[in-house]
Coordinates of C-alpha atoms in Angstrom, one line a residue:
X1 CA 0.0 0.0 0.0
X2 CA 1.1 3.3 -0.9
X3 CA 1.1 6.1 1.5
X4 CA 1.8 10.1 1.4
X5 CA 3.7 10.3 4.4
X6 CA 2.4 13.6 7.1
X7 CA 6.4 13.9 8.3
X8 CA 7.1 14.8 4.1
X9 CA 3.4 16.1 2.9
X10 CA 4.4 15.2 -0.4
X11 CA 2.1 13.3 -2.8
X12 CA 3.5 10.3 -4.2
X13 CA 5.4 10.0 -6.7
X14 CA 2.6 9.2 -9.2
X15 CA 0.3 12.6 -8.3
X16 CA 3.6 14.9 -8.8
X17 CA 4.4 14.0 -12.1
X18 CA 7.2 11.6 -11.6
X19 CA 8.4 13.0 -8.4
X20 CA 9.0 16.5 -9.3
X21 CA 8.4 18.9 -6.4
X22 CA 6.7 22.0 -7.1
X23 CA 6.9 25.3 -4.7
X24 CA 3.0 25.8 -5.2
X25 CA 2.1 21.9 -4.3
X26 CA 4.4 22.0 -1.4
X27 CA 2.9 25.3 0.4
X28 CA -0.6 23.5 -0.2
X29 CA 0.0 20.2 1.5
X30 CA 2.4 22.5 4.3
X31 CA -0.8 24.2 5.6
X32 CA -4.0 22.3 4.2
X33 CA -3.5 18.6 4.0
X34 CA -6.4 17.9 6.7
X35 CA -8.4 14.8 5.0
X36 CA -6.6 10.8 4.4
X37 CA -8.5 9.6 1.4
X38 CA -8.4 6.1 1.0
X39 CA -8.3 5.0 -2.5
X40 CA -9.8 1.3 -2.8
X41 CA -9.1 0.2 -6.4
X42 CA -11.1 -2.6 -7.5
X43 CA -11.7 -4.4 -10.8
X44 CA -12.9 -2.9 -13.5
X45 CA -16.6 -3.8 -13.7
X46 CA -16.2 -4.4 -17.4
X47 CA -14.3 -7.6 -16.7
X48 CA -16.6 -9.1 -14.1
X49 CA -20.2 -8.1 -15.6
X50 CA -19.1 -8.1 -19.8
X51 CA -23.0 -6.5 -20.6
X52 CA -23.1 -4.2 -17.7
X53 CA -22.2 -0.4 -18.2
X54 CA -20.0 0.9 -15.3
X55 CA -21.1 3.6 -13.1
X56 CA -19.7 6.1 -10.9
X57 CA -17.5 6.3 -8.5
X58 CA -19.1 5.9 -4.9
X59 CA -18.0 7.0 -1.3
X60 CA -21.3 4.7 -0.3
X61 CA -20.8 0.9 -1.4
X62 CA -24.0 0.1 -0.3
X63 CA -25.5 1.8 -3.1
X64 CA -23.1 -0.5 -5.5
X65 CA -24.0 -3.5 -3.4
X66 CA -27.6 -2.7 -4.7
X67 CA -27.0 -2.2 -7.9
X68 CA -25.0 -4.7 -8.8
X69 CA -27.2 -7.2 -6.9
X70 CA -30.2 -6.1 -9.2
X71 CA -27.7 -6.5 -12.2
X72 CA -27.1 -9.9 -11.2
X73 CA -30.8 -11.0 -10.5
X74 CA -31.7 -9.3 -14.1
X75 CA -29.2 -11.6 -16.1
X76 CA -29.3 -14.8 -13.8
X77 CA -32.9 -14.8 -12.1
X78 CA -33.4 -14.7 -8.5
X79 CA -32.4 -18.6 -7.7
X80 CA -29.9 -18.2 -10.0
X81 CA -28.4 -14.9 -7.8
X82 CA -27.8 -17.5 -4.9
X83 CA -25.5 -20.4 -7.1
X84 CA -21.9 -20.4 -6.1
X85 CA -21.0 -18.4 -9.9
X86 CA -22.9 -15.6 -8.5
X87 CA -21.2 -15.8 -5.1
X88 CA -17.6 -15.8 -6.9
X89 CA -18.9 -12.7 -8.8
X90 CA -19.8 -10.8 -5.6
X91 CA -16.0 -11.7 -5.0
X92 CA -15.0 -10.6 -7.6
X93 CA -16.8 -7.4 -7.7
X94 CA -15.7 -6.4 -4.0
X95 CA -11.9 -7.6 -3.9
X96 CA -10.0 -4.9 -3.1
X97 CA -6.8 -5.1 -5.5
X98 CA -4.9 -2.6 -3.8
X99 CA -5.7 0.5 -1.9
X100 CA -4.1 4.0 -2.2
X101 CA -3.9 6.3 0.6
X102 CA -3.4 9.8 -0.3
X103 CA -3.5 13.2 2.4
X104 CA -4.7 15.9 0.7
X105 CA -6.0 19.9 1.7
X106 CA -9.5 19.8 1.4
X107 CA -9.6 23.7 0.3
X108 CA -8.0 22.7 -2.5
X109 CA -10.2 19.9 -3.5
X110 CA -13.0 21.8 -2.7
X111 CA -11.8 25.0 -4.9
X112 CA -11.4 23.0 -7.9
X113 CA -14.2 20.1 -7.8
X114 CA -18.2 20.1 -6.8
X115 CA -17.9 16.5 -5.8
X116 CA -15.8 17.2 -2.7
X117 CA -16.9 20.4 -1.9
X118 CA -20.4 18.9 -1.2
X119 CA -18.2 15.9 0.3
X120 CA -17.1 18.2 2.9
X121 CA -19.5 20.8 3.8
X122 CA -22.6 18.6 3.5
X123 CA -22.6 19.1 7.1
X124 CA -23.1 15.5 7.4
X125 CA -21.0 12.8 9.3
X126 CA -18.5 12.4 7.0
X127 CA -18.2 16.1 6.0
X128 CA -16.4 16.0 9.6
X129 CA -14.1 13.1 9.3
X130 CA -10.3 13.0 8.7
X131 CA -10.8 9.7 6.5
X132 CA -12.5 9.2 3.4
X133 CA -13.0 6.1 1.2
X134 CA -13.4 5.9 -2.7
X135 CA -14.1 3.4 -4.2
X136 CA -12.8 3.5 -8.1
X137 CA -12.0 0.9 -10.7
X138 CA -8.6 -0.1 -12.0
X139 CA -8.8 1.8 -15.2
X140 CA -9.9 4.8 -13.6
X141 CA -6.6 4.9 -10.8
X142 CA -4.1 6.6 -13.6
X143 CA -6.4 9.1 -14.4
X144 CA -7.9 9.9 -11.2
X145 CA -3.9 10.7 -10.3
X146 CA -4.1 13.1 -12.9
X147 CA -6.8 14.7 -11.7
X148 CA -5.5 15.4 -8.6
X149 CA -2.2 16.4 -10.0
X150 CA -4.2 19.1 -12.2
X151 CA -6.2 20.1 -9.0
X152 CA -2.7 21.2 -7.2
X153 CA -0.5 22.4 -10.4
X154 CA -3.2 23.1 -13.0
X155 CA -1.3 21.5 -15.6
X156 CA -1.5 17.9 -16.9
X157 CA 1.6 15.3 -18.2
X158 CA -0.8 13.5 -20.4
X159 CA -1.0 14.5 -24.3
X160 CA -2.5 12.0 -26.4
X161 CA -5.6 12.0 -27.2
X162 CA -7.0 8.6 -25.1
X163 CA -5.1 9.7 -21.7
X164 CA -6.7 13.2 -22.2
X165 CA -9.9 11.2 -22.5
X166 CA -9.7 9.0 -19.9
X167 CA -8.7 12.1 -17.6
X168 CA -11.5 14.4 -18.8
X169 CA -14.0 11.5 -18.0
X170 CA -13.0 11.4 -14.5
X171 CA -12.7 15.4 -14.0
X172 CA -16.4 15.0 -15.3
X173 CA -17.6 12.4 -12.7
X174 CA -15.5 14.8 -9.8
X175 CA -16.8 17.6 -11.3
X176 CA -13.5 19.5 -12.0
X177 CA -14.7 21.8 -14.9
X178 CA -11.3 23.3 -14.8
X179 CA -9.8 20.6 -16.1
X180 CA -12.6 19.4 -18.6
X181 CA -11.5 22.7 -20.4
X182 CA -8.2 22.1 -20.0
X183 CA -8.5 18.6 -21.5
X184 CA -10.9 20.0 -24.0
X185 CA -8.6 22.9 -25.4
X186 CA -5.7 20.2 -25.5
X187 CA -7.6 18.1 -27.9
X188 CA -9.0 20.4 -30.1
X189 CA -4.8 21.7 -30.7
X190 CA -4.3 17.8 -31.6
X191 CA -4.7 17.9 -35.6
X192 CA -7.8 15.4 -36.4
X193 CA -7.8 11.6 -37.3
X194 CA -10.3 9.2 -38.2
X195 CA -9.4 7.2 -34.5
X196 CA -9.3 10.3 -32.8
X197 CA -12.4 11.7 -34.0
X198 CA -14.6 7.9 -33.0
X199 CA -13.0 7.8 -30.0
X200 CA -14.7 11.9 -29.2
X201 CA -17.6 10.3 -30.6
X202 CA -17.9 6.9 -28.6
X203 CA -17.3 9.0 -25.6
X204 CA -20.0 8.2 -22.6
X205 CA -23.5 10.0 -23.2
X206 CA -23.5 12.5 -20.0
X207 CA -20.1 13.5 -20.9
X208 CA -20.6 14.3 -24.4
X209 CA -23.4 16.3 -23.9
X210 CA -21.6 18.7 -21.0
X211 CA -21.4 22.2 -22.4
X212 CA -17.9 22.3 -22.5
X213 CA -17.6 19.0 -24.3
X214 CA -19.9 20.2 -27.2
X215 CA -17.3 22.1 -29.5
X216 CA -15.1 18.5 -29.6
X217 CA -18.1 16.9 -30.7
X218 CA -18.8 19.4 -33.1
X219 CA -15.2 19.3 -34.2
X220 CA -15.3 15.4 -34.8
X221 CA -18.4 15.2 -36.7
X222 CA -17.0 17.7 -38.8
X223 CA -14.4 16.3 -39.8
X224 CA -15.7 12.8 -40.3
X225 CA -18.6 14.5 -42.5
X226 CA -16.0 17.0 -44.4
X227 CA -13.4 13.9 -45.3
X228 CA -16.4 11.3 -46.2
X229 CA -18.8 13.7 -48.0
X230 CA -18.6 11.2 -51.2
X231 CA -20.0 8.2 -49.9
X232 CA -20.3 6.6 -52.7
X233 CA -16.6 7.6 -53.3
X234 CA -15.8 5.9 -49.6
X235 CA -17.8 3.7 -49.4
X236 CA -15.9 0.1 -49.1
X237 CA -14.2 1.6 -46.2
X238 CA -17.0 3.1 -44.6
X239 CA -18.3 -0.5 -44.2
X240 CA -16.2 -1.1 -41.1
X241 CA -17.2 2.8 -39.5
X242 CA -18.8 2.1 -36.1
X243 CA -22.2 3.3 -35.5
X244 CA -21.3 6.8 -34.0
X245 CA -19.3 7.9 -36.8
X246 CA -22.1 6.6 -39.9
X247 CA -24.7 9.0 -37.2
X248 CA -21.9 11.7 -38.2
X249 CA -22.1 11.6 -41.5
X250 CA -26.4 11.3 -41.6
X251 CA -26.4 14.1 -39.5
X252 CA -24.3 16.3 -42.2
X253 CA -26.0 18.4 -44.4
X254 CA -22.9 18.4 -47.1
X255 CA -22.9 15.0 -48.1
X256 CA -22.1 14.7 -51.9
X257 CA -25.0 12.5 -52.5
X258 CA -27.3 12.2 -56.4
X259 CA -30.3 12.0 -53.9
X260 CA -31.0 10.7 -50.7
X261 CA -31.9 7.6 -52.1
X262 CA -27.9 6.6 -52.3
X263 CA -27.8 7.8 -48.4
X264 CA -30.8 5.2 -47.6
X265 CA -28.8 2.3 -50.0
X266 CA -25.5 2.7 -48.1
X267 CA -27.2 2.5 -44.6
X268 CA -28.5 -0.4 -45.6
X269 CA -25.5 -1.8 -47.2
X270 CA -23.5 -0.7 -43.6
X271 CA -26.7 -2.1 -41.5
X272 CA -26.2 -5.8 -43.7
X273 CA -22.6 -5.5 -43.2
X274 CA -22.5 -4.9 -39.4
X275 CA -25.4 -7.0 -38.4
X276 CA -25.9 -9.9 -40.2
X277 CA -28.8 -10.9 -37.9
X278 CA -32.3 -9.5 -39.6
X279 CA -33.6 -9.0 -35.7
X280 CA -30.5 -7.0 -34.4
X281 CA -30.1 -5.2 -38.0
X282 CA -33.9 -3.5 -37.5
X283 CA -33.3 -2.6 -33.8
X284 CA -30.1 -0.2 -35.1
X285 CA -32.3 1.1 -37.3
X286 CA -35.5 1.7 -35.4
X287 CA -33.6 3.1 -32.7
X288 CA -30.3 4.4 -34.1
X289 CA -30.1 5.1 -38.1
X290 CA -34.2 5.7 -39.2
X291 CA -34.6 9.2 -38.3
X292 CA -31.1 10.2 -39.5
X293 CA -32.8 9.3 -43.3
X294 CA -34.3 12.1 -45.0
X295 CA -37.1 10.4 -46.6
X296 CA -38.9 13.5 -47.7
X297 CA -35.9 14.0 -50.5
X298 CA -36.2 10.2 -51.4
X299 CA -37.9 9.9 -54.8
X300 CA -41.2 8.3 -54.9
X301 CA -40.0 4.7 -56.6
X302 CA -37.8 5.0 -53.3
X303 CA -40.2 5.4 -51.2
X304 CA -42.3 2.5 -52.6
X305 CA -39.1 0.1 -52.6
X306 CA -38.5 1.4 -48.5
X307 CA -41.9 -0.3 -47.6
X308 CA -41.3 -3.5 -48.9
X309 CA -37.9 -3.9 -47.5
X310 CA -37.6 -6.3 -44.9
X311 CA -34.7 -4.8 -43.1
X312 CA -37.1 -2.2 -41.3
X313 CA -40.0 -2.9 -39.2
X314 CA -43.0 -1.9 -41.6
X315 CA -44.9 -0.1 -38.7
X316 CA -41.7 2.8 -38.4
X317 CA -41.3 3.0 -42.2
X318 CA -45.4 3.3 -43.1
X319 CA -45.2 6.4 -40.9
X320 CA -42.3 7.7 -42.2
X321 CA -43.0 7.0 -46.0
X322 CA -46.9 8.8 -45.4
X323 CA -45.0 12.2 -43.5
X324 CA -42.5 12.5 -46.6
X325 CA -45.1 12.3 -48.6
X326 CA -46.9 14.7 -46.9
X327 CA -44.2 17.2 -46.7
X328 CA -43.5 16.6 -51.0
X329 CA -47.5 17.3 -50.9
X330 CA -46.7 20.8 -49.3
X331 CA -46.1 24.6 -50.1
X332 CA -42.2 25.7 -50.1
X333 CA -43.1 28.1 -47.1
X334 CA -44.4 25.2 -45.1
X335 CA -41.8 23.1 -45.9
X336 CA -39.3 26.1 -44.8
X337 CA -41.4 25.2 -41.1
X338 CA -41.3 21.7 -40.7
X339 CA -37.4 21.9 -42.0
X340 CA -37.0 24.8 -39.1
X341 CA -38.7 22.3 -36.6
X342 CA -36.6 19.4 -37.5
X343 CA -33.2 20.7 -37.3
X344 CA -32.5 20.3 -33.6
X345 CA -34.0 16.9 -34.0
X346 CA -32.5 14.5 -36.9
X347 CA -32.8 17.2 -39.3
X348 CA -35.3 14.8 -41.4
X349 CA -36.9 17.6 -43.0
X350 CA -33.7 19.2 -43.9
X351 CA -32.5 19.1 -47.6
X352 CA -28.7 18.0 -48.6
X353 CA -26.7 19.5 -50.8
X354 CA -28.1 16.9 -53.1
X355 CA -26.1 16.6 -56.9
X356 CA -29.7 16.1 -58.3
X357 CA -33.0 18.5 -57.6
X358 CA -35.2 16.4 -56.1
X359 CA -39.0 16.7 -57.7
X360 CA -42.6 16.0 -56.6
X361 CA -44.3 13.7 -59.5
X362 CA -48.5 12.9 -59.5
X363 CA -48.7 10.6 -61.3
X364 CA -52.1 9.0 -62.8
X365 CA -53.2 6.0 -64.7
X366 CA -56.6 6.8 -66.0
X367 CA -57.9 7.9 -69.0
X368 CA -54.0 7.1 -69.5
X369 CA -50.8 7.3 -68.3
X370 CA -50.1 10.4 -67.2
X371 CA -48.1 12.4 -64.6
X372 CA -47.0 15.7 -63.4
X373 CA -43.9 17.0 -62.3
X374 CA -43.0 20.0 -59.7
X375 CA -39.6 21.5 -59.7
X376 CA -38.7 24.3 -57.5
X377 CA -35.4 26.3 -58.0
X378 CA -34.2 28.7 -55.2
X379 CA -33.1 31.8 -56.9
X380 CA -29.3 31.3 -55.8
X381 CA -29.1 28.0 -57.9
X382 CA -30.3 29.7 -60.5
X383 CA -27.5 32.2 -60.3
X384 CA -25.0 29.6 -59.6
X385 CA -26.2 28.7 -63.6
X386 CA -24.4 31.4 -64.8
X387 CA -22.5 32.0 -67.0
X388 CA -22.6 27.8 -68.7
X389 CA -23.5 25.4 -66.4
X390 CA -26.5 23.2 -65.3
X391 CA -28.6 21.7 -62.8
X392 CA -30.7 18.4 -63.1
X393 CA -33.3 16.8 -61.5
X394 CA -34.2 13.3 -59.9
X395 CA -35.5 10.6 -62.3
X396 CA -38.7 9.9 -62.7
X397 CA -40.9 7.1 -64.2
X398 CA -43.5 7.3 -66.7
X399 CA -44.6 5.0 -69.0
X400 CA -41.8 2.5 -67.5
X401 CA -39.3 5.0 -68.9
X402 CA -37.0 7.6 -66.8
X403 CA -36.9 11.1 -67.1
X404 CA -35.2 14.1 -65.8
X405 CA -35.4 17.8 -65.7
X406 CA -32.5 19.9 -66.9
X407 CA -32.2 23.3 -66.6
X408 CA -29.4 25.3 -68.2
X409 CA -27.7 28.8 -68.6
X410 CA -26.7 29.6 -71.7
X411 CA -25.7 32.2 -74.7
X412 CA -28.8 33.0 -77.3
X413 CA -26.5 32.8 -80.7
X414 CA -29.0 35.1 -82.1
X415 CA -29.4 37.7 -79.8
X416 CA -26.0 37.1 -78.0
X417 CA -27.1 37.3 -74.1
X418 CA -27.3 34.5 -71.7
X419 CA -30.7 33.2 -70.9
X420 CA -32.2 30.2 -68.9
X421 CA -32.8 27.1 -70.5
X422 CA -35.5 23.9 -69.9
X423 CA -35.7 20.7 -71.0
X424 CA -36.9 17.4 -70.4
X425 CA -34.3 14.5 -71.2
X426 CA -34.5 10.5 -71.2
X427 CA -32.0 8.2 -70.4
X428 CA -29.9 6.8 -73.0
X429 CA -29.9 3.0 -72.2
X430 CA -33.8 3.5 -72.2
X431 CA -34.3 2.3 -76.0
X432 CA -37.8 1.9 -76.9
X433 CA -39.8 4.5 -78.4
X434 CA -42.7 6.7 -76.5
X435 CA -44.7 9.6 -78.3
X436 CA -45.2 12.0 -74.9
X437 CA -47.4 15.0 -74.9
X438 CA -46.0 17.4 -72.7
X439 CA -46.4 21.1 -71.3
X440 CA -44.1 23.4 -69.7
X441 CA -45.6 25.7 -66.9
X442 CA -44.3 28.3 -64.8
X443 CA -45.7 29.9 -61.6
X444 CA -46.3 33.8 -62.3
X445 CA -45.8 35.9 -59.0
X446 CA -48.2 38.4 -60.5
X447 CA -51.5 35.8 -60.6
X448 CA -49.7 33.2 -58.3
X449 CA -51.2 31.0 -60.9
X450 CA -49.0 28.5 -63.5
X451 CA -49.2 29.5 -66.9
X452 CA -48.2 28.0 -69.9
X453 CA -45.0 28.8 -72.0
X454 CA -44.7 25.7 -73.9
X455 CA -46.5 22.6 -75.2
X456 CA -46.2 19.7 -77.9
X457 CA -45.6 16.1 -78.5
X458 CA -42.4 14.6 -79.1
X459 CA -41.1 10.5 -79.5
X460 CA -38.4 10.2 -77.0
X461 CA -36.1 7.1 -77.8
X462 CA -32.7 6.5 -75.1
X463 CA -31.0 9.7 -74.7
X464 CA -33.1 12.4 -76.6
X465 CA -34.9 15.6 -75.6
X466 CA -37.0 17.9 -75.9
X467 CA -37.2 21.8 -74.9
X468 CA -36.7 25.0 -75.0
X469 CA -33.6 27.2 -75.2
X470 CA -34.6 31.0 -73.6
X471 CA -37.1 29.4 -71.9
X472 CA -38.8 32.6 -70.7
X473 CA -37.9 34.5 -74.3
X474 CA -35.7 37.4 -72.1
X475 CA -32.1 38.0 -71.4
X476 CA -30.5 36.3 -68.2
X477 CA -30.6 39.8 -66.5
X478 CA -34.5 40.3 -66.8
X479 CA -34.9 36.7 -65.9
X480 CA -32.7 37.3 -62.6
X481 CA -33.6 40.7 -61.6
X482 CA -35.1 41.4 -58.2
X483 CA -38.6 42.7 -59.8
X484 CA -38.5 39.6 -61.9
X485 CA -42.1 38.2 -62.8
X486 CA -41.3 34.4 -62.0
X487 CA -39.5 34.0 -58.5
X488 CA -42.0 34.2 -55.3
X489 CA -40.3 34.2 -52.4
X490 CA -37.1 33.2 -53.9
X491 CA -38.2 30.2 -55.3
X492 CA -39.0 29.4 -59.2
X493 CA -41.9 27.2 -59.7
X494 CA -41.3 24.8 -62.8
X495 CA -44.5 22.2 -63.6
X496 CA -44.3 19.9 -66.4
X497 CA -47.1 17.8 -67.6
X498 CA -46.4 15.0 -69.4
X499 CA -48.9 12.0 -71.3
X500 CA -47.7 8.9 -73.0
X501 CA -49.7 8.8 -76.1
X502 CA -48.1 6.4 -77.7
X503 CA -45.6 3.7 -76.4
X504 CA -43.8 0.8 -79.1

């Protein structure tokens, strides 16, 4: 047993940083060191209970007794708590390894941490005894000594990132916010790694969400989302990302994704890969992955392949498929709302920075096949067209066909200004012929009504289209000028109806 010795009032050699005397520790265990704290290391409770979380420290082991007893009945039932396995893992539990006794000033434990200033001025029993007892597990002794080194010198010895994070886990559970921020501002200096940023991530739920922990957090999940944005790009080795950090990247609004039907494709891909069994696979999703999805941005054949898929419980995915609908089904200012309501809570509403606009489609069977397509542009994508370049939309089906939207900015060879571009494209490995009738409408802000600007039929084989260079017939500066006739709100409202008339 190790001892601080009264006669020397030096911490051992382990609190002091190898040894090292320092003037300030020295005057502070000269005048204050009043309280014995006896350290009681025990085994870590990780080794003797493998399913059981640990818990905090405790200056009352009756409380532990409790809790563990209750563990023990929950696993093994309550005959099964009295069988001689159980008794050897009350053993276990309770064996004192080794026990540490350390005389320290309780000013300056109380200065620095709420756990012992309510230790000793509780006015209770103990609050008035020389000798304390902690109980702490084996893992936790190095970086309980650091703590207590920081509470004398204010400075720690540790620098990597997983001493820093065992140490700021114990100044949380003593309450030393001193040295949370001290650990904190250490690890933000550290330059970022994959490891390093999991490891923030995987840290224990109460700690990540202290105050002072938040910016680390923040820190990690930004650099996890900045370095995988391309998914698709990443995505062999995202495979083998633990659950916190694919939570990172669903929680990013930057991914570089087509649509969010690639983000729901490589969850699933991950959830298959991780969890083989169909039972635990559904359980991460219902209560991990599901409301990290943006199934609003989905397109509809995405939507229709979600409910059939047996990897999610049908009951969460029903509800989820009938709200996205609902929110396609909405007004843009709306949207804006539920998007506003959703962002502190999975940001499900929320669009990406999706490579493809998604679209709303109707679609309609009778008197034939028939559908029509919504696509809203905000007015800075629009600029972003100028001066050549172009945005797209989702695919859609019609007439077992896929379309997109394509919108362009471009330079009128006859009257030589730029002007905005629309046209409606088909795939190119889609080879059979259709004869569509189709009509291009655009919301006026004046009526708040669609009109018409172009109509006609056309037979679309793989990889033609049909359109309409200077869409609106005026130069890119009318089109984009603040008094301009077709943005409301800031938002440009593009319908396109489109009937298959003929199909070969």
């Amino acid at each position: 047993m190790n001892t601080i010795n009264n006669n020397t009032n030096l911490v051992e050699s382990s609190i002091v940083n190898g040894g090292s005397e320092d003037a300030d520790l020295r005057f502070a265990f000269d005048f204050f060191s009043d309280k014995i704290i006896q350290l009681e290391i025990m085994k870590d409770l990780i080794d003797v209970f493998p399913n059981v979380e640990s818990c905090s420290t405790s200056v009352d082991p009756n409380s532990r007794n409790k809790r563990r007893r209750e563990d023990i009945q929950k696993d093994n039932g309550d005959e099964a708590a009295n069988s001689p396995d159980v008794a050897d893992y009350h053993m276990d539990l309770f064996t004192v390894l080794k026990v540490r006794t350390l005389h320290v000033s309780s000013a300056v434990l109380a200065g620095k941490s709420m756990f012992f200033y309510k230790l000793f001025s509780n006015g209770m029993r103990e609050s008035q005894q020389t000798h304390v007892t902690l109980r702490i597990e084996a893992s936790e002794e190095a970086p309980i000594m650091e703590l207590l080194n920081f509470m004398y010198r204010s400075s720690l010895s540790a620098t990597s990132p997983p001493n820093l994070l065992d140490i700021l886990m114990a100044a949380d559970k003593f309450e030393v916010a001193s040295c949370m921020r001290y650990c904190i501002r250490v690890l933000l200096s550290i330059p970022m790694t994959v490891e390093s940023a999991l490891l923030y991530l995987e840290l224990p739920f109460n700690v990540r969400k202290a105050n002072v922990v938040r910016p680390l957090i923040i820190a990690a999940k930004q650099y996890l989302a900045t370095r995988y944005k391309n998914i698709t790009k990443h995505q062999e080795e995202l495979m083998g990302l633990p659950i916190a950090g694919v939570v990172a990247l669903l929680s990013s609004d930057e991914l570089q994704v087509a649509s969010e039907d690639v983000v729901f494709d490589f969850v699933l891909k991950w959830a298959r890969t991780q969890y083989p069994s169909l039972e635990e696979r559904r359980e991460i999703f219902r209560s991990k992955l599901i409301h990290f999805i943006r199934f609003p941005y989905m397109t509809c054949d995405k939507l229709r392949t979600v409910l059939t898929c047996n990897d999610v419980d049908h009951r969460v995915t029903s509800k989820l498929v009938f709200d996205a609908l609902y929110f396609k089904n909405e007004v843009p200012h709306v949207q804006k709302i539920l998007a506003a309501k959703s962002a502190s809570t999975g940001r499900r509403f929320v669009e990406r920075s999706y490579k493809y606009r998604p679209v709303k489609v109707v679609e309609f069977e009778l008197p034939h096949q028939h559908c029509v397509v919504y696509l809203n542009l905000k007015r800075e994508e629009c600029a972003n067209l100028f001066p050549s370049s172009r945005i797209c939309s989702q695919d859609f089906h019609l007439g077992g066909q896929r379309f997109f939207l394509s919108a362009h900015c471009n330079m009128n060879q006859r009257s030589f200004y730029h002007c905005f571009d629309l046209f409606l494209c088909m795939h190119e490995k889609d080879s059979s012929n259709i004869t569509i009738g189709y009509k291009f409408d655009v919301r006026s802000r004046s009526s708040l009504e669609y009109i018409n600007k172009h109509k006609g039929n056309f037979v679309f084989t793989g990889g033609r289209a049909v359109g309409y260079r200077n869409f609106f017939g005026i130069p890119w500066t009318s089109f984009m000028a603040e008094d301009s006739l077709f943005f409301i709100n800031g938002i440009l409202h593009l319908r396109v109806e489109l009937s298959v008339l003929e199909q070969s």
